[in-house]
């Protein structure tokens, strides 16, 4: 008889929760007709947290992807009018990426979809349980309270 692996069970629960959250968020996005992929939504949210338009290389580093992947994402978002490439004022050879008005609108929709999905997931929990879960998740994410990072 083997003994149960509590850490393995927790890991499986976390993976199942992540998949469920992704499915629910995707459904909420589709209902809002935002028209972006999950990868594009991640790039848009990252841009929204930057103090100034970042370079493509900065985005690639922040998203932990290769620069070519960022180029493909930016191409699609630029085609749909959500971002634009702008020259760096200090060095015209450098291109920066900024949100357009449509991009800002998409970010608001994305944030609304995330909130709706989170509300759906968290509905069975009491306020006390939500607070406890938030603290536990902060600890798991980086060992300290979550702080917003800028580019």
PDB file of C-alpha atoms in Angstrom:
ATOM      1  CA  UNK A   1       0.000   0.000   0.000  1.00  0.00           C
ATOM      2  CA  UNK A   2       1.400   3.404  -0.950  1.00  0.00           C
ATOM      3  CA  UNK A   3       1.026   6.470   1.190  1.00  0.00           C
ATOM      4  CA  UNK A   4      -0.800   9.432  -0.309  1.00  0.00           C
ATOM      5  CA  UNK A   5       1.349  12.278  -1.634  1.00  0.00           C
ATOM      6  CA  UNK A   6      -0.276  15.449  -0.227  1.00  0.00           C
ATOM      7  CA  UNK A   7       2.031  17.753  -2.214  1.00  0.00           C
ATOM      8  CA  UNK A   8       1.221  15.884  -5.403  1.00  0.00           C
ATOM      9  CA  UNK A   9      -2.482  16.214  -4.672  1.00  0.00           C
ATOM     10  CA  UNK A  10      -2.091  19.948  -4.018  1.00  0.00           C
ATOM     11  CA  UNK A  11      -0.158  20.368  -7.245  1.00  0.00           C
ATOM     12  CA  UNK A  12      -2.912  18.574  -9.147  1.00  0.00           C
ATOM     13  CA  UNK A  13      -5.561  20.771  -7.511  1.00  0.00           C
ATOM     14  CA  UNK A  14      -3.645  23.913  -8.467  1.00  0.00           C
ATOM     15  CA  UNK A  15      -3.312  22.729 -12.061  1.00  0.00           C
ATOM     16  CA  UNK A  16      -7.017  21.902 -12.244  1.00  0.00           C
ATOM     17  CA  UNK A  17      -7.895  25.320 -10.792  1.00  0.00           C
ATOM     18  CA  UNK A  18      -5.623  27.052 -13.306  1.00  0.00           C
ATOM     19  CA  UNK A  19      -7.233  25.194 -16.208  1.00  0.00           C
ATOM     20  CA  UNK A  20     -10.712  25.997 -14.892  1.00  0.00           C
ATOM     21  CA  UNK A  21      -9.824  29.661 -14.454  1.00  0.00           C
ATOM     22  CA  UNK A  22      -8.456  29.758 -18.013  1.00  0.00           C
ATOM     23  CA  UNK A  23     -11.630  28.170 -19.449  1.00  0.00           C
ATOM     24  CA  UNK A  24     -13.936  30.505 -17.546  1.00  0.00           C
ATOM     25  CA  UNK A  25     -11.878  33.589 -18.433  1.00  0.00           C
ATOM     26  CA  UNK A  26     -11.849  32.542 -22.100  1.00  0.00           C
ATOM     27  CA  UNK A  27     -15.639  32.216 -22.033  1.00  0.00           C
ATOM     28  CA  UNK A  28     -16.009  35.672 -20.490  1.00  0.00           C
ATOM     29  CA  UNK A  29     -13.646  37.113 -23.117  1.00  0.00           C
ATOM     30  CA  UNK A  30     -15.626  35.514 -25.928  1.00  0.00           C
ATOM     31  CA  UNK A  31     -18.841  36.965 -24.507  1.00  0.00           C
ATOM     32  CA  UNK A  32     -17.282  40.435 -24.496  1.00  0.00           C
ATOM     33  CA  UNK A  33     -16.084  40.042 -28.103  1.00  0.00           C
ATOM     34  CA  UNK A  34     -12.607  41.427 -27.351  1.00  0.00           C
ATOM     35  CA  UNK A  35     -11.059  39.458 -30.223  1.00  0.00           C
ATOM     36  CA  UNK A  36      -7.633  38.727 -28.739  1.00  0.00           C
ATOM     37  CA  UNK A  37      -5.819  35.516 -27.966  1.00  0.00           C
ATOM     38  CA  UNK A  38      -4.687  34.704 -24.418  1.00  0.00           C
ATOM     39  CA  UNK A  39      -1.083  35.528 -25.417  1.00  0.00           C
ATOM     40  CA  UNK A  40      -2.164  38.857 -26.908  1.00  0.00           C
ATOM     41  CA  UNK A  41      -4.166  39.641 -23.784  1.00  0.00           C
ATOM     42  CA  UNK A  42      -1.082  39.032 -21.662  1.00  0.00           C
ATOM     43  CA  UNK A  43       0.923  41.434 -23.838  1.00  0.00           C
ATOM     44  CA  UNK A  44      -1.824  44.081 -23.634  1.00  0.00           C
ATOM     45  CA  UNK A  45      -1.995  43.795 -19.839  1.00  0.00           C
ATOM     46  CA  UNK A  46       1.789  44.056 -19.653  1.00  0.00           C
ATOM     47  CA  UNK A  47       1.773  47.210 -21.790  1.00  0.00           C
ATOM     48  CA  UNK A  48      -0.911  48.708 -19.572  1.00  0.00           C
ATOM     49  CA  UNK A  49       1.393  48.381 -16.550  1.00  0.00           C
ATOM     50  CA  UNK A  50       4.375  50.068 -18.204  1.00  0.00           C
ATOM     51  CA  UNK A  51       5.203  53.641 -17.241  1.00  0.00           C
ATOM     52  CA  UNK A  52       6.426  54.363 -20.782  1.00  0.00           C
ATOM     53  CA  UNK A  53       6.164  52.477 -24.076  1.00  0.00           C
ATOM     54  CA  UNK A  54       8.670  49.599 -23.886  1.00  0.00           C
ATOM     55  CA  UNK A  55      10.981  48.235 -26.542  1.00  0.00           C
ATOM     56  CA  UNK A  56      10.164  44.860 -28.078  1.00  0.00           C
ATOM     57  CA  UNK A  57      13.145  43.333 -26.254  1.00  0.00           C
ATOM     58  CA  UNK A  58      11.798  44.658 -22.933  1.00  0.00           C
ATOM     59  CA  UNK A  59       8.423  43.068 -23.644  1.00  0.00           C
ATOM     60  CA  UNK A  60      10.045  39.754 -24.565  1.00  0.00           C
ATOM     61  CA  UNK A  61      11.994  39.758 -21.312  1.00  0.00           C
ATOM     62  CA  UNK A  62       8.968  40.738 -19.246  1.00  0.00           C
ATOM     63  CA  UNK A  63       6.794  38.058 -20.886  1.00  0.00           C
ATOM     64  CA  UNK A  64       9.638  35.515 -20.702  1.00  0.00           C
ATOM     65  CA  UNK A  65       9.409  34.688 -24.407  1.00  0.00           C
ATOM     66  CA  UNK A  66      11.757  34.999 -27.359  1.00  0.00           C
ATOM     67  CA  UNK A  67      11.706  38.356 -29.190  1.00  0.00           C
ATOM     68  CA  UNK A  68      10.261  36.735 -32.324  1.00  0.00           C
ATOM     69  CA  UNK A  69       7.162  35.728 -30.362  1.00  0.00           C
ATOM     70  CA  UNK A  70       6.624  39.347 -29.330  1.00  0.00           C
ATOM     71  CA  UNK A  71       6.967  40.473 -32.945  1.00  0.00           C
ATOM     72  CA  UNK A  72       4.192  38.091 -33.990  1.00  0.00           C
ATOM     73  CA  UNK A  73       1.934  39.234 -31.141  1.00  0.00           C
ATOM     74  CA  UNK A  74       2.564  42.912 -31.861  1.00  0.00           C
ATOM     75  CA  UNK A  75       1.926  42.356 -35.589  1.00  0.00           C
ATOM     76  CA  UNK A  76      -1.506  40.921 -34.830  1.00  0.00           C
ATOM     77  CA  UNK A  77      -2.385  43.592 -32.293  1.00  0.00           C
ATOM     78  CA  UNK A  78      -1.173  46.344 -34.603  1.00  0.00           C
ATOM     79  CA  UNK A  79      -3.306  44.964 -37.444  1.00  0.00           C
ATOM     80  CA  UNK A  80      -6.356  45.061 -35.173  1.00  0.00           C
ATOM     81  CA  UNK A  81      -5.521  48.622 -34.075  1.00  0.00           C
ATOM     82  CA  UNK A  82      -4.818  47.851 -30.419  1.00  0.00           C
ATOM     83  CA  UNK A  83      -1.118  48.804 -30.399  1.00  0.00           C
ATOM     84  CA  UNK A  84       1.200  50.872 -32.538  1.00  0.00           C
ATOM     85  CA  UNK A  85       4.932  51.012 -33.093  1.00  0.00           C
ATOM     86  CA  UNK A  86       6.448  54.400 -32.345  1.00  0.00           C
ATOM     87  CA  UNK A  87      10.036  55.626 -32.691  1.00  0.00           C
ATOM     88  CA  UNK A  88      11.980  56.217 -29.498  1.00  0.00           C
ATOM     89  CA  UNK A  89      12.367  59.987 -29.044  1.00  0.00           C
ATOM     90  CA  UNK A  90      16.003  59.592 -27.975  1.00  0.00           C
ATOM     91  CA  UNK A  91      17.040  57.041 -30.619  1.00  0.00           C
ATOM     92  CA  UNK A  92      15.056  56.800 -33.840  1.00  0.00           C
ATOM     93  CA  UNK A  93      16.492  53.348 -34.559  1.00  0.00           C
ATOM     94  CA  UNK A  94      14.663  51.985 -31.524  1.00  0.00           C
ATOM     95  CA  UNK A  95      10.982  51.112 -31.840  1.00  0.00           C
ATOM     96  CA  UNK A  96       8.663  51.198 -28.865  1.00  0.00           C
ATOM     97  CA  UNK A  97       5.191  49.722 -28.512  1.00  0.00           C
ATOM     98  CA  UNK A  98       2.268  51.682 -27.128  1.00  0.00           C
ATOM     99  CA  UNK A  99      -1.420  51.035 -26.603  1.00  0.00           C
ATOM    100  CA  UNK A 100      -3.916  52.821 -28.833  1.00  0.00           C
ATOM    101  CA  UNK A 101      -7.315  53.984 -27.619  1.00  0.00           C
ATOM    102  CA  UNK A 102      -8.720  50.650 -28.846  1.00  0.00           C
ATOM    103  CA  UNK A 103      -5.944  48.905 -26.916  1.00  0.00           C
ATOM    104  CA  UNK A 104      -6.876  50.703 -23.699  1.00  0.00           C
ATOM    105  CA  UNK A 105     -10.510  49.736 -24.287  1.00  0.00           C
ATOM    106  CA  UNK A 106      -9.463  46.102 -24.825  1.00  0.00           C
ATOM    107  CA  UNK A 107      -7.477  46.157 -21.562  1.00  0.00           C
ATOM    108  CA  UNK A 108     -10.567  47.389 -19.702  1.00  0.00           C
ATOM    109  CA  UNK A 109     -12.575  44.551 -21.260  1.00  0.00           C
ATOM    110  CA  UNK A 110      -9.829  42.049 -20.391  1.00  0.00           C
ATOM    111  CA  UNK A 111      -9.764  43.229 -16.803  1.00  0.00           C
ATOM    112  CA  UNK A 112     -13.542  42.964 -16.636  1.00  0.00           C
ATOM    113  CA  UNK A 113     -13.418  39.417 -18.001  1.00  0.00           C
ATOM    114  CA  UNK A 114     -10.764  38.467 -15.450  1.00  0.00           C
ATOM    115  CA  UNK A 115     -12.815  39.943 -12.608  1.00  0.00           C
ATOM    116  CA  UNK A 116     -15.959  38.156 -13.799  1.00  0.00           C
ATOM    117  CA  UNK A 117     -14.099  34.865 -14.064  1.00  0.00           C
ATOM    118  CA  UNK A 118     -12.577  35.338 -10.599  1.00  0.00           C
ATOM    119  CA  UNK A 119     -15.988  36.171  -9.120  1.00  0.00           C
ATOM    120  CA  UNK A 120     -17.403  33.001 -10.643  1.00  0.00           C
ATOM    121  CA  UNK A 121     -14.552  30.881  -9.270  1.00  0.00           C
ATOM    122  CA  UNK A 122     -14.583  32.508  -5.826  1.00  0.00           C
ATOM    123  CA  UNK A 123     -18.377  32.579  -5.395  1.00  0.00           C
ATOM    124  CA  UNK A 124     -18.487  29.579  -3.020  1.00  0.00           C
ATOM    125  CA  UNK A 125     -15.965  31.175  -0.615  1.00  0.00           C
ATOM    126  CA  UNK A 126     -16.745  33.430   2.320  1.00  0.00           C
ATOM    127  CA  UNK A 127     -14.952  36.768   2.655  1.00  0.00           C
ATOM    128  CA  UNK A 128     -12.728  35.252   5.354  1.00  0.00           C
ATOM    129  CA  UNK A 129     -11.820  32.323   3.092  1.00  0.00           C
ATOM    130  CA  UNK A 130     -11.035  34.718   0.225  1.00  0.00           C
ATOM    131  CA  UNK A 131      -8.715  36.742   2.453  1.00  0.00           C
ATOM    132  CA  UNK A 132      -6.954  33.586   3.620  1.00  0.00           C
ATOM    133  CA  UNK A 133      -6.635  32.300   0.043  1.00  0.00           C
ATOM    134  CA  UNK A 134      -5.229  35.646  -1.106  1.00  0.00           C
ATOM    135  CA  UNK A 135      -2.537  35.519   1.570  1.00  0.00           C
ATOM    136  CA  UNK A 136      -1.653  31.923   0.752  1.00  0.00           C
ATOM    137  CA  UNK A 137      -1.436  32.677  -2.969  1.00  0.00           C
ATOM    138  CA  UNK A 138       0.813  35.702  -2.321  1.00  0.00           C
ATOM    139  CA  UNK A 139       3.143  33.435  -0.375  1.00  0.00           C
ATOM    140  CA  UNK A 140       3.176  30.834  -3.146  1.00  0.00           C
ATOM    141  CA  UNK A 141       3.702  33.358  -5.942  1.00  0.00           C
ATOM    142  CA  UNK A 142       6.799  35.045  -4.603  1.00  0.00           C
ATOM    143  CA  UNK A 143       7.044  34.647  -0.864  1.00  0.00           C
ATOM    144  CA  UNK A 144       5.852  38.211  -0.245  1.00  0.00           C
ATOM    145  CA  UNK A 145       2.830  40.386  -0.965  1.00  0.00           C
ATOM    146  CA  UNK A 146       2.329  41.008  -4.673  1.00  0.00           C
ATOM    147  CA  UNK A 147       3.727  44.319  -5.905  1.00  0.00           C
ATOM    148  CA  UNK A 148       3.028  45.799  -9.311  1.00  0.00           C
ATOM    149  CA  UNK A 149       6.131  45.930 -11.476  1.00  0.00           C
ATOM    150  CA  UNK A 150       6.827  48.473 -14.151  1.00  0.00           C
ATOM    151  CA  UNK A 151       8.751  47.936 -17.357  1.00  0.00           C
TER     152      UNK A 151
END
